Coordinates of C-alpha atoms in Angstrom, one line a residue:
Chain A
E56 CA 115.9 53.9 119.6
N57 CA 113.2 52.8 117.3
I58 CA 111.6 56.1 115.2
L59 CA 109.1 55.6 113.0
E60 CA 109.9 57.9 110.1
A61 CA 106.2 59.4 109.7
E62 CA 105.4 60.9 106.0
P63 CA 105.7 65.0 105.9
I64 CA 102.5 66.9 106.5
V65 CA 100.8 68.2 103.4
Y66 CA 98.7 71.4 104.0
R67 CA 95.9 71.2 101.6
Q68 CA 94.2 75.1 102.5
I69 CA 93.7 76.2 98.7
T70 CA 90.6 74.2 96.6
V71 CA 90.3 75.3 93.0
P72 CA 87.1 74.5 91.0
Q73 CA 88.9 73.3 87.9
H74 CA 92.5 72.3 88.1
G75 CA 95.1 73.3 86.1
G76 CA 96.7 70.0 85.7
K77 CA 100.0 70.9 87.9
E78 CA 100.7 70.8 91.7
Y79 CA 103.1 72.7 93.0
C80 CA 104.2 72.5 96.9
T81 CA 106.0 75.6 99.0
E82 CA 108.7 75.0 101.4
E83 CA 106.2 74.5 104.5
N84 CA 104.7 71.5 102.4
I85 CA 101.5 73.9 101.6
V86 CA 100.2 72.5 98.1
V87 CA 99.5 75.4 95.9
L88 CA 97.5 74.4 92.8
S89 CA 97.9 75.7 89.0
I90 CA 94.7 77.3 87.7
P91 CA 94.2 76.6 84.0
Y92 CA 93.1 80.1 83.5
H93 CA 94.5 84.0 83.6
E94 CA 92.7 84.3 87.1
P95 CA 92.3 86.1 89.4
A96 CA 93.5 89.2 87.8
K97 CA 90.9 89.9 85.8
T98 CA 88.4 88.5 88.0
L99 CA 89.5 91.1 90.5
Q100 CA 89.0 93.9 88.4
S101 CA 85.4 92.7 87.2
V102 CA 84.2 92.0 91.1
S103 CA 85.4 94.8 92.6
G104 CA 84.1 97.0 89.8
L105 CA 86.9 99.1 89.8
T106 CA 88.6 98.4 86.7
G107 CA 91.2 101.3 86.3
V108 CA 91.9 101.3 89.9
T109 CA 92.6 97.3 90.5
V110 CA 94.8 97.5 87.0
L111 CA 97.1 100.2 88.4
K112 CA 97.2 98.5 92.0
E113 CA 97.8 95.5 90.5
V114 CA 100.4 96.6 88.1
E115 CA 101.8 98.8 90.9
S116 CA 102.0 96.1 93.3
A117 CA 103.4 93.9 90.8
G118 CA 106.4 96.1 90.2
V119 CA 106.9 96.3 93.7
C120 CA 106.8 92.5 94.4
C121 CA 109.2 92.0 91.2
R122 CA 111.7 94.8 92.2
A123 CA 112.1 92.9 95.3
S124 CA 112.0 89.4 93.7
V125 CA 114.9 89.8 91.4
C126 CA 116.9 91.4 94.3
L127 CA 116.2 88.4 96.7
L128 CA 116.9 86.1 93.2
T129 CA 120.2 87.7 92.5
T130 CA 121.3 87.6 95.5
F131 CA 120.7 83.8 95.9
N132 CA 123.5 83.8 93.3
G133 CA 126.1 85.1 95.1
N134 CA 126.9 87.9 92.8
S135 CA 124.7 90.5 94.3
Q136 CA 125.6 94.2 93.2
L137 CA 123.0 96.1 94.9
T138 CA 124.4 97.4 97.7
P139 CA 124.0 101.3 98.3
K140 CA 127.4 102.3 98.8
N141 CA 128.2 100.7 95.3
V142 CA 126.8 103.0 93.3
H143 CA 129.5 102.8 91.0
Q144 CA 129.0 99.3 90.0
R145 CA 125.4 99.0 89.2
P146 CA 124.4 96.0 87.7
T147 CA 122.8 96.0 83.9
V148 CA 119.3 94.9 83.7
A149 CA 117.7 94.6 80.0
L150 CA 113.8 94.6 80.3
L151 CA 112.0 93.6 77.1
C152 CA 108.3 94.5 77.5
G153 CA 105.3 93.7 75.3
P154 CA 102.4 96.5 74.8
H155 CA 100.1 94.6 77.0
V156 CA 99.4 94.7 80.9
Q157 CA 102.4 92.2 81.2
G158 CA 104.5 94.7 79.9
A159 CA 103.3 97.6 82.1
Q160 CA 103.9 95.3 84.9
G161 CA 107.6 95.1 83.8
I162 CA 108.2 98.8 83.5
S163 CA 106.5 99.3 86.5
C164 CA 109.2 96.6 87.9
G165 CA 112.1 98.6 85.8
R166 CA 111.3 101.6 87.7
H167 CA 111.4 100.1 91.1
L168 CA 114.8 98.8 90.3
A169 CA 116.0 102.1 88.7
N170 CA 115.2 103.4 91.9
H171 CA 117.4 101.1 93.4
E172 CA 120.6 101.7 91.4
V173 CA 119.9 99.2 88.6
H174 CA 121.4 100.4 85.4
V175 CA 117.6 99.5 83.5
I176 CA 117.4 99.1 79.8
L177 CA 113.6 99.1 78.6
F178 CA 113.0 97.9 75.1
L179 CA 109.1 98.3 74.0
P180 CA 108.0 98.4 70.5
N181 CA 106.8 101.2 69.2
F182 CA 103.4 101.7 68.4
V183 CA 100.8 104.6 67.8
K184 CA 98.4 103.6 70.3
M185 CA 99.2 102.5 73.4
L186 CA 97.1 100.9 76.5
E187 CA 96.9 103.5 79.1
S188 CA 98.3 101.6 81.8
I189 CA 101.9 101.2 79.6
T190 CA 101.4 105.3 78.7
N191 CA 101.2 105.8 82.6
E192 CA 104.0 103.5 83.9
L193 CA 106.1 105.3 80.8
T194 CA 105.6 108.5 82.0
L195 CA 106.8 107.3 85.7
F196 CA 109.6 105.1 84.1
G197 CA 110.9 108.6 82.2
K198 CA 111.5 110.1 85.9
T199 CA 114.3 107.7 86.9
D200 CA 117.7 107.3 85.0
G201 CA 116.5 104.0 83.0
K202 CA 117.1 103.9 79.2
Q203 CA 114.5 103.7 76.6
V204 CA 115.0 101.6 73.1
S205 CA 112.5 100.6 71.0
S206 CA 114.6 98.7 68.4
V207 CA 116.8 95.9 69.1
K208 CA 119.4 96.9 67.6
D209 CA 120.1 99.6 70.2
L210 CA 120.3 96.5 73.1
P211 CA 123.8 96.0 74.8
D212 CA 125.5 93.2 72.2
T213 CA 127.5 92.2 75.3
P214 CA 126.3 90.0 78.0
V215 CA 124.0 91.9 80.5
D216 CA 123.6 91.1 84.4
L217 CA 120.0 90.1 83.9
V218 CA 117.4 89.5 81.2
I219 CA 113.8 90.2 82.8
N220 CA 111.2 88.6 80.1
C221 CA 107.5 90.5 80.2
L222 CA 107.1 90.0 76.0
D223 CA 103.9 87.5 76.5
C224 CA 100.6 88.5 77.5
H225 CA 97.8 85.6 78.2
E226 CA 95.3 86.5 75.5
N227 CA 97.0 87.0 72.1
A228 CA 99.4 84.6 71.1
F229 CA 99.6 85.9 67.8
L230 CA 102.1 88.8 69.2
R231 CA 104.7 86.1 68.5
D232 CA 104.5 86.2 64.8
Q233 CA 105.7 89.7 64.7
Q234 CA 109.1 91.1 63.7
W235 CA 109.8 93.0 67.0
Y236 CA 108.7 89.8 69.4
R237 CA 111.0 87.4 67.2
A238 CA 113.9 89.9 67.0
A239 CA 113.6 90.5 70.9
V240 CA 113.3 86.3 71.4
D241 CA 116.8 86.1 68.9
W242 CA 118.5 88.9 71.3
A243 CA 117.4 87.3 74.5
N244 CA 118.6 83.7 73.5
Q245 CA 122.0 85.3 71.9
N246 CA 122.7 87.1 75.3
R247 CA 124.0 85.0 77.8
A248 CA 122.2 86.4 80.7
P249 CA 120.1 84.6 83.1
V250 CA 116.4 85.3 82.3
L251 CA 113.5 86.0 84.5
S252 CA 110.0 85.6 83.0
I253 CA 107.2 87.8 84.9
D254 CA 104.2 86.6 84.8
P255 CA 104.7 84.3 81.8
P256 CA 101.3 82.1 80.2
M257 CA 101.1 78.9 80.0
S258 CA 102.0 77.3 76.8
A259 CA 100.6 75.1 74.8
Q260 CA 104.0 75.6 72.6
E261 CA 107.3 75.7 73.9
Q262 CA 108.9 78.9 75.9
A263 CA 110.4 81.2 73.2
V264 CA 112.7 82.5 75.8
D265 CA 114.0 79.9 78.2
A266 CA 114.5 81.2 81.6
K267 CA 116.1 80.7 84.9
W268 CA 113.5 81.7 86.7
S269 CA 109.3 82.3 86.1
L270 CA 107.6 84.6 88.7
S271 CA 104.0 83.6 89.1
L272 CA 101.3 86.4 90.3
G273 CA 98.6 85.3 92.6
L274 CA 98.4 81.6 91.8
P275 CA 100.6 79.8 89.5
L276 CA 99.5 78.6 85.6
P277 CA 100.6 75.2 85.0
L278 CA 103.9 75.9 83.3
A279 CA 106.4 74.2 81.0
E280 CA 109.9 73.0 81.8
G281 CA 111.1 75.8 80.2
A282 CA 110.2 78.5 82.4
G283 CA 113.0 77.5 85.0
R284 CA 112.2 77.8 89.1
L285 CA 109.0 79.0 89.6
Y286 CA 108.2 81.9 92.0
L287 CA 104.9 82.7 93.4
C288 CA 104.3 86.7 94.0
D289 CA 101.6 88.2 96.6
I290 CA 100.3 90.5 94.5
G291 CA 97.5 91.5 97.2
I292 CA 94.5 89.8 95.8
P293 CA 91.9 89.6 98.6
R294 CA 90.6 86.0 99.6
Q295 CA 86.8 87.1 98.7
V296 CA 88.1 87.7 95.0
F297 CA 89.1 84.1 95.1
H298 CA 86.1 83.2 96.4
E299 CA 83.7 84.7 93.9
V300 CA 85.7 82.3 91.3
G301 CA 85.1 79.3 93.3
I302 CA 88.7 79.5 94.5
N303 CA 89.2 78.6 98.3
Y304 CA 92.0 80.5 99.4
H305 CA 94.3 80.8 102.7
S306 CA 97.4 82.8 102.2
P307 CA 100.6 80.4 101.6
F308 CA 103.1 83.5 102.0
G309 CA 103.5 83.8 105.9
C310 CA 105.2 87.2 106.1
K311 CA 106.8 86.8 102.9
F312 CA 105.9 88.3 99.5
V313 CA 107.7 86.2 97.2
I314 CA 108.0 82.1 98.0
P315 CA 109.6 79.4 95.7
L316 CA 106.9 76.8 94.4
H317 CA 108.0 73.0 93.8
S318 CA 106.7 70.4 91.5
T319 CA 105.2 67.8 93.4
Chain B
E154 CA 150.8 95.6 116.7
N155 CA 149.4 99.1 116.6
I156 CA 146.7 99.4 115.3
L157 CA 144.9 102.9 113.9
E158 CA 141.7 103.0 114.9
A159 CA 139.7 105.0 111.8
E160 CA 136.7 106.7 112.2
P161 CA 134.1 105.3 110.5
I162 CA 133.4 106.3 107.0
V163 CA 130.4 108.0 106.3
Y164 CA 128.5 108.1 103.2
R165 CA 126.8 111.6 102.0
Q166 CA 125.4 110.9 99.0
I167 CA 121.8 112.5 99.9
T168 CA 121.9 116.0 99.5
V169 CA 118.7 118.7 100.3
P170 CA 118.6 122.4 99.5
Q171 CA 116.2 123.0 103.0
H172 CA 117.3 120.9 105.8
G173 CA 115.1 119.4 108.1
G174 CA 117.0 120.0 111.4
K175 CA 118.1 116.2 111.8
E176 CA 120.2 113.8 110.3
Y177 CA 119.8 110.4 110.3
C178 CA 122.2 107.6 109.7
T179 CA 121.7 103.8 108.3
E180 CA 123.3 100.8 109.2
E181 CA 125.5 101.1 106.5
N182 CA 126.8 104.5 107.4
I183 CA 124.6 106.1 104.7
V184 CA 123.8 110.0 106.0
V185 CA 119.8 110.3 105.3
L186 CA 118.9 113.9 105.8
S187 CA 115.3 115.1 107.3
I188 CA 113.2 117.2 105.0
P189 CA 111.1 120.4 106.8
Y190 CA 108.1 119.9 104.4
H191 CA 105.6 117.1 103.2
E192 CA 107.8 116.2 100.0
P193 CA 108.4 114.3 97.8
A194 CA 105.1 112.4 97.6
K195 CA 102.8 116.0 96.7
T196 CA 106.0 116.9 94.1
L197 CA 105.8 113.4 92.6
Q198 CA 102.1 114.2 91.8
S199 CA 102.9 117.5 90.4
V200 CA 105.7 116.8 88.2
S201 CA 104.3 113.7 86.8
G202 CA 101.5 115.1 85.6
L203 CA 99.6 112.1 87.1
T204 CA 97.8 113.0 89.8
G205 CA 95.4 110.4 90.1
V206 CA 97.5 107.9 88.8
T207 CA 100.4 108.6 91.5
V208 CA 98.1 108.7 93.8
L209 CA 96.7 105.3 93.6
K210 CA 100.4 104.1 92.9
E211 CA 102.1 105.4 95.8
V212 CA 99.0 104.9 98.4
E213 CA 99.5 101.1 96.9
S214 CA 103.4 100.9 97.0
A215 CA 103.0 102.5 100.7
G216 CA 100.7 99.9 101.4
V217 CA 102.7 96.7 100.4
C218 CA 105.8 98.4 102.0
C219 CA 103.9 98.9 105.5
R220 CA 102.7 95.3 105.3
A221 CA 105.9 94.1 104.9
S222 CA 107.3 96.5 107.3
V223 CA 104.9 95.4 109.8
C224 CA 105.8 91.5 109.7
L225 CA 109.6 92.4 109.6
L226 CA 109.2 94.5 113.1
T227 CA 106.5 91.9 114.7
T228 CA 109.0 89.3 113.8
F229 CA 112.0 91.5 115.2
N230 CA 109.9 91.0 118.2
G231 CA 110.5 87.3 118.4
N232 CA 106.4 86.9 118.7
S233 CA 105.6 86.4 114.9
Q234 CA 102.3 84.4 114.9
L235 CA 102.3 84.8 110.9
T236 CA 103.4 81.6 109.4
P237 CA 100.9 80.1 107.1
K238 CA 100.3 76.8 108.8
N239 CA 98.9 79.0 111.8
V240 CA 95.4 79.9 110.5
H241 CA 93.9 79.6 113.5
Q242 CA 95.8 81.8 116.0
R243 CA 95.8 84.7 114.1
P244 CA 97.3 88.2 115.3
T245 CA 94.8 91.0 115.5
V246 CA 95.5 94.6 114.6
A247 CA 93.9 97.9 115.2
L248 CA 94.2 100.2 112.2
L249 CA 93.1 103.7 113.3
C250 CA 92.8 106.0 109.8
G251 CA 91.7 109.4 109.5
P252 CA 90.0 111.0 106.2
H253 CA 93.3 111.4 104.3
V254 CA 95.8 110.1 102.3
Q255 CA 97.6 108.7 104.9
G256 CA 94.4 107.1 105.9
A257 CA 94.2 105.6 102.5
Q258 CA 97.8 104.4 102.8
G259 CA 96.4 102.9 106.1
I260 CA 93.5 100.9 104.8
S261 CA 95.8 99.8 102.1
C262 CA 98.4 98.0 104.4
G263 CA 95.1 97.1 106.2
R264 CA 94.1 95.1 103.1
H265 CA 97.5 93.5 102.3
L266 CA 97.8 92.7 106.1
A267 CA 94.2 91.0 106.0
N268 CA 95.4 89.2 103.0
H269 CA 98.6 88.0 104.9
E270 CA 95.9 86.2 107.2
V271 CA 95.9 89.0 110.1
H272 CA 92.5 89.8 111.9
V273 CA 92.5 93.3 110.8
I274 CA 89.8 95.8 112.6
L275 CA 89.9 99.1 110.8
F276 CA 88.5 102.5 112.5
L277 CA 87.6 104.9 110.1
P278 CA 84.7 107.9 111.3
N279 CA 81.8 108.8 109.4
F280 CA 82.2 111.3 106.9
V281 CA 79.1 112.0 104.1
K282 CA 81.9 112.7 101.5
M283 CA 85.3 110.8 101.7
L284 CA 88.7 111.2 99.3
E285 CA 88.3 109.4 96.2
S286 CA 91.6 107.4 97.4
I287 CA 89.7 106.2 100.6
T288 CA 86.6 104.9 98.8
N289 CA 88.8 102.8 96.3
E290 CA 90.9 101.5 99.3
L291 CA 87.4 100.5 101.4
T292 CA 86.0 99.0 98.2
L293 CA 89.1 96.6 98.1
F294 CA 89.6 96.3 101.6
G295 CA 85.9 95.0 101.8
K296 CA 86.9 92.2 99.8
T297 CA 89.0 91.0 102.9
D298 CA 87.7 89.2 106.0
G299 CA 88.9 92.7 107.8
K300 CA 86.4 94.4 109.4
Q301 CA 85.4 98.0 109.9
V302 CA 83.7 100.1 112.7
S303 CA 83.0 103.8 112.7
S304 CA 82.9 104.1 116.3
V305 CA 85.3 103.4 119.0
K306 CA 83.4 101.8 120.8
D307 CA 83.3 98.5 118.8
L308 CA 87.0 98.4 119.0
P309 CA 87.9 95.6 121.2
D310 CA 88.0 96.3 125.1
T311 CA 91.2 93.8 125.2
P312 CA 94.9 94.1 124.2
V313 CA 95.1 93.8 120.4
D314 CA 98.8 92.3 119.2
L315 CA 99.2 96.1 117.5
V316 CA 97.7 99.5 116.9
I317 CA 98.7 100.8 113.2
N318 CA 98.3 104.6 113.7
C319 CA 97.3 106.8 110.5
L320 CA 95.4 109.3 112.4
D321 CA 97.1 112.4 111.3
C322 CA 97.5 114.1 108.3
H323 CA 100.3 116.5 107.1
E324 CA 98.1 119.4 106.2
N325 CA 95.0 119.9 108.8
A326 CA 96.3 119.7 112.3
F327 CA 92.6 121.0 113.5
L328 CA 91.5 117.5 112.9
R329 CA 93.0 116.8 116.3
D330 CA 90.4 118.6 117.9
Q331 CA 87.4 116.8 116.8
Q332 CA 85.8 114.3 118.9
W333 CA 86.4 110.8 116.7
Y334 CA 90.1 111.8 117.0
R335 CA 90.5 112.1 120.4
A336 CA 88.2 109.0 121.2
A337 CA 90.7 106.8 119.2
V338 CA 93.9 108.6 120.7
D339 CA 92.4 108.0 124.2
W340 CA 91.7 104.2 122.8
A341 CA 94.8 103.5 121.5
N342 CA 96.4 105.2 124.4
Q343 CA 94.4 102.8 126.9
N344 CA 94.9 99.9 125.1
R345 CA 98.7 98.1 125.9
A346 CA 99.4 97.1 122.2
P347 CA 102.7 98.5 120.8
V348 CA 102.4 101.5 118.5
L349 CA 103.1 101.3 114.5
S350 CA 102.6 105.1 113.1
I351 CA 102.9 105.2 109.2
D352 CA 104.0 108.8 107.6
P353 CA 103.4 110.2 110.8
P354 CA 103.5 114.6 110.3
M355 CA 106.4 116.3 112.1
S356 CA 105.1 117.4 115.1
A357 CA 105.2 121.0 116.2
Q358 CA 103.2 119.6 119.5
E359 CA 104.0 116.2 121.0
Q360 CA 102.8 112.9 119.2
A361 CA 98.9 112.4 120.2
V362 CA 100.1 108.7 120.7
D363 CA 103.7 107.2 121.8
A364 CA 104.6 105.1 118.8
K365 CA 107.1 102.5 119.5
W366 CA 108.1 102.4 115.8
S367 CA 107.3 105.3 112.9
L368 CA 107.4 104.2 109.4
S369 CA 108.6 107.6 107.2
L370 CA 108.1 107.5 103.5
G371 CA 110.7 108.4 100.6
L372 CA 112.8 110.7 102.9
P373 CA 112.5 111.2 107.1
L374 CA 110.7 114.4 108.5
P375 CA 112.2 115.5 111.7
L376 CA 109.9 113.7 114.2
A377 CA 109.6 114.3 118.2
E378 CA 111.0 111.5 120.4
G379 CA 107.7 110.0 120.8
A380 CA 107.8 108.7 117.4
G381 CA 109.7 105.8 118.6
R382 CA 112.2 103.8 116.3
L383 CA 112.6 105.5 112.9
Y384 CA 112.2 103.2 109.5
L385 CA 112.4 104.5 106.2
C386 CA 110.2 103.1 103.4
D387 CA 110.8 102.9 99.6
I388 CA 107.6 103.8 97.7
G389 CA 109.1 104.2 94.4
I390 CA 110.2 108.0 94.0
P391 CA 112.0 108.4 90.4
R392 CA 115.4 110.0 91.3
Q393 CA 114.9 112.7 88.9
V394 CA 111.4 113.6 90.8
F395 CA 113.7 114.3 93.7
H396 CA 115.6 116.4 91.5
E397 CA 113.3 118.7 90.6
V398 CA 112.9 120.0 93.9
G399 CA 116.4 120.4 94.8
I400 CA 117.3 116.8 96.2
N401 CA 120.4 115.1 95.3
Y402 CA 119.4 111.6 95.8
H403 CA 121.3 108.1 95.4
S404 CA 118.8 105.0 97.1
P405 CA 119.6 104.3 100.7
F406 CA 117.7 100.6 100.2
G407 CA 119.7 98.8 98.5
C408 CA 118.0 95.5 98.3
K409 CA 115.6 96.4 101.2
F410 CA 112.5 98.2 101.1
V411 CA 112.6 99.4 104.4
I412 CA 115.7 100.4 106.6
P413 CA 116.4 101.2 110.0
L414 CA 117.0 105.2 110.9
H415 CA 119.5 106.3 113.6
S416 CA 119.6 109.6 115.0
T417 CA 123.0 111.2 114.5

């Protein structure tokens, strides 16, 4: 029989007013465009008029989704220790957070991981004044069995099971020059654990910590190679919020809350 | 060969100070005890001292988890229409909410469903003064393609794909005597769609709407037969919060965020 091999159909159901320069594709051949700015998270706040509420909600749904993603990714590796009967062989996760919303998302993820019997060690540098979203998360994290340290010296000397990197934020690249940042980066690069970056910024420069996986939230930014394999998390941004910044959006998630993206 | 058939090992890693009268078991043979009061949700608020924050977070994580559960349950049925390429055959969900935190959880779930291309029709009765958690959720729900109605007359005459029941709350049983409640219950019982109840109260009386599935949040209440098949959702309550109300808790979830429970 002669079978004409057709080109795979590609679905373009997301359009953006300003292209981020990279095009990604889901396993279902849906094209997901990158955007060149840290939207729509900020937009969700401004268009809803519920700034405090939406930061909290975004941080919480990011935390829930990232927790689930961590489980999914470490299961992919075939070495998941997260079975409910196995409370005496708990995996150890080192969670590196900076003093910004990305850090708050990380702490929320850490709380959800700790609730699932993961041994979480949170590194957060000491600052006199913290963002409210950080202090809220810290209060709740304090109710888990997770441990908090403010010095890299108190992080484990031996390899952990996973490093979660939430050191960067989208606005203040100058954080990278601070002593705590460089110490945490050095620690991560010396520990032999695989690294998951949550909501990493797009990088004119290199990623300071090479990641095995990166989770983008909502829509991807154009990420550099050092970001590793890219996954997209659904953090519950309504379609009209996308629409108000000119993005025509149909969910690429189907039933899932995290999907792998491939460069095209 | 003679093989002695051993009793299956049962894991008792959750203990409660006051038993709710029903014992459930997970697929991994972990015993999950019911509790006779609407904890630990309320406790989380009081022990953390972050009332507003934790209500928001709880509502959001309940919304995320319930959205995921809906997808999971309807997939169980083999008739999931929720594939990302199938935007023109969207399932319709009628979401029935009362004016309380359970209703707010439902609206959050509705927003996440609408974000996943489900056609959501929200019924919420008109009240002059609404809870802040309800008005916050309504603002965000208003950014989706979901539709809101305040009269049962505006609900579909034909069977929908799923009814989500968030009409009841744990405190005010007198709501059941109100006209809007009885009208919504009658509508649900006449529509031939399967019903999912979210966070249903324990019932001295019968369930007003018989459910095919019920989702309990955190720990189960002792539910009556009309609650259908019971699932437990993880809404991210830290272990120490359980501990502060005398509950010794190890997560029964493993990597999952929703698990089926069986009566023992």
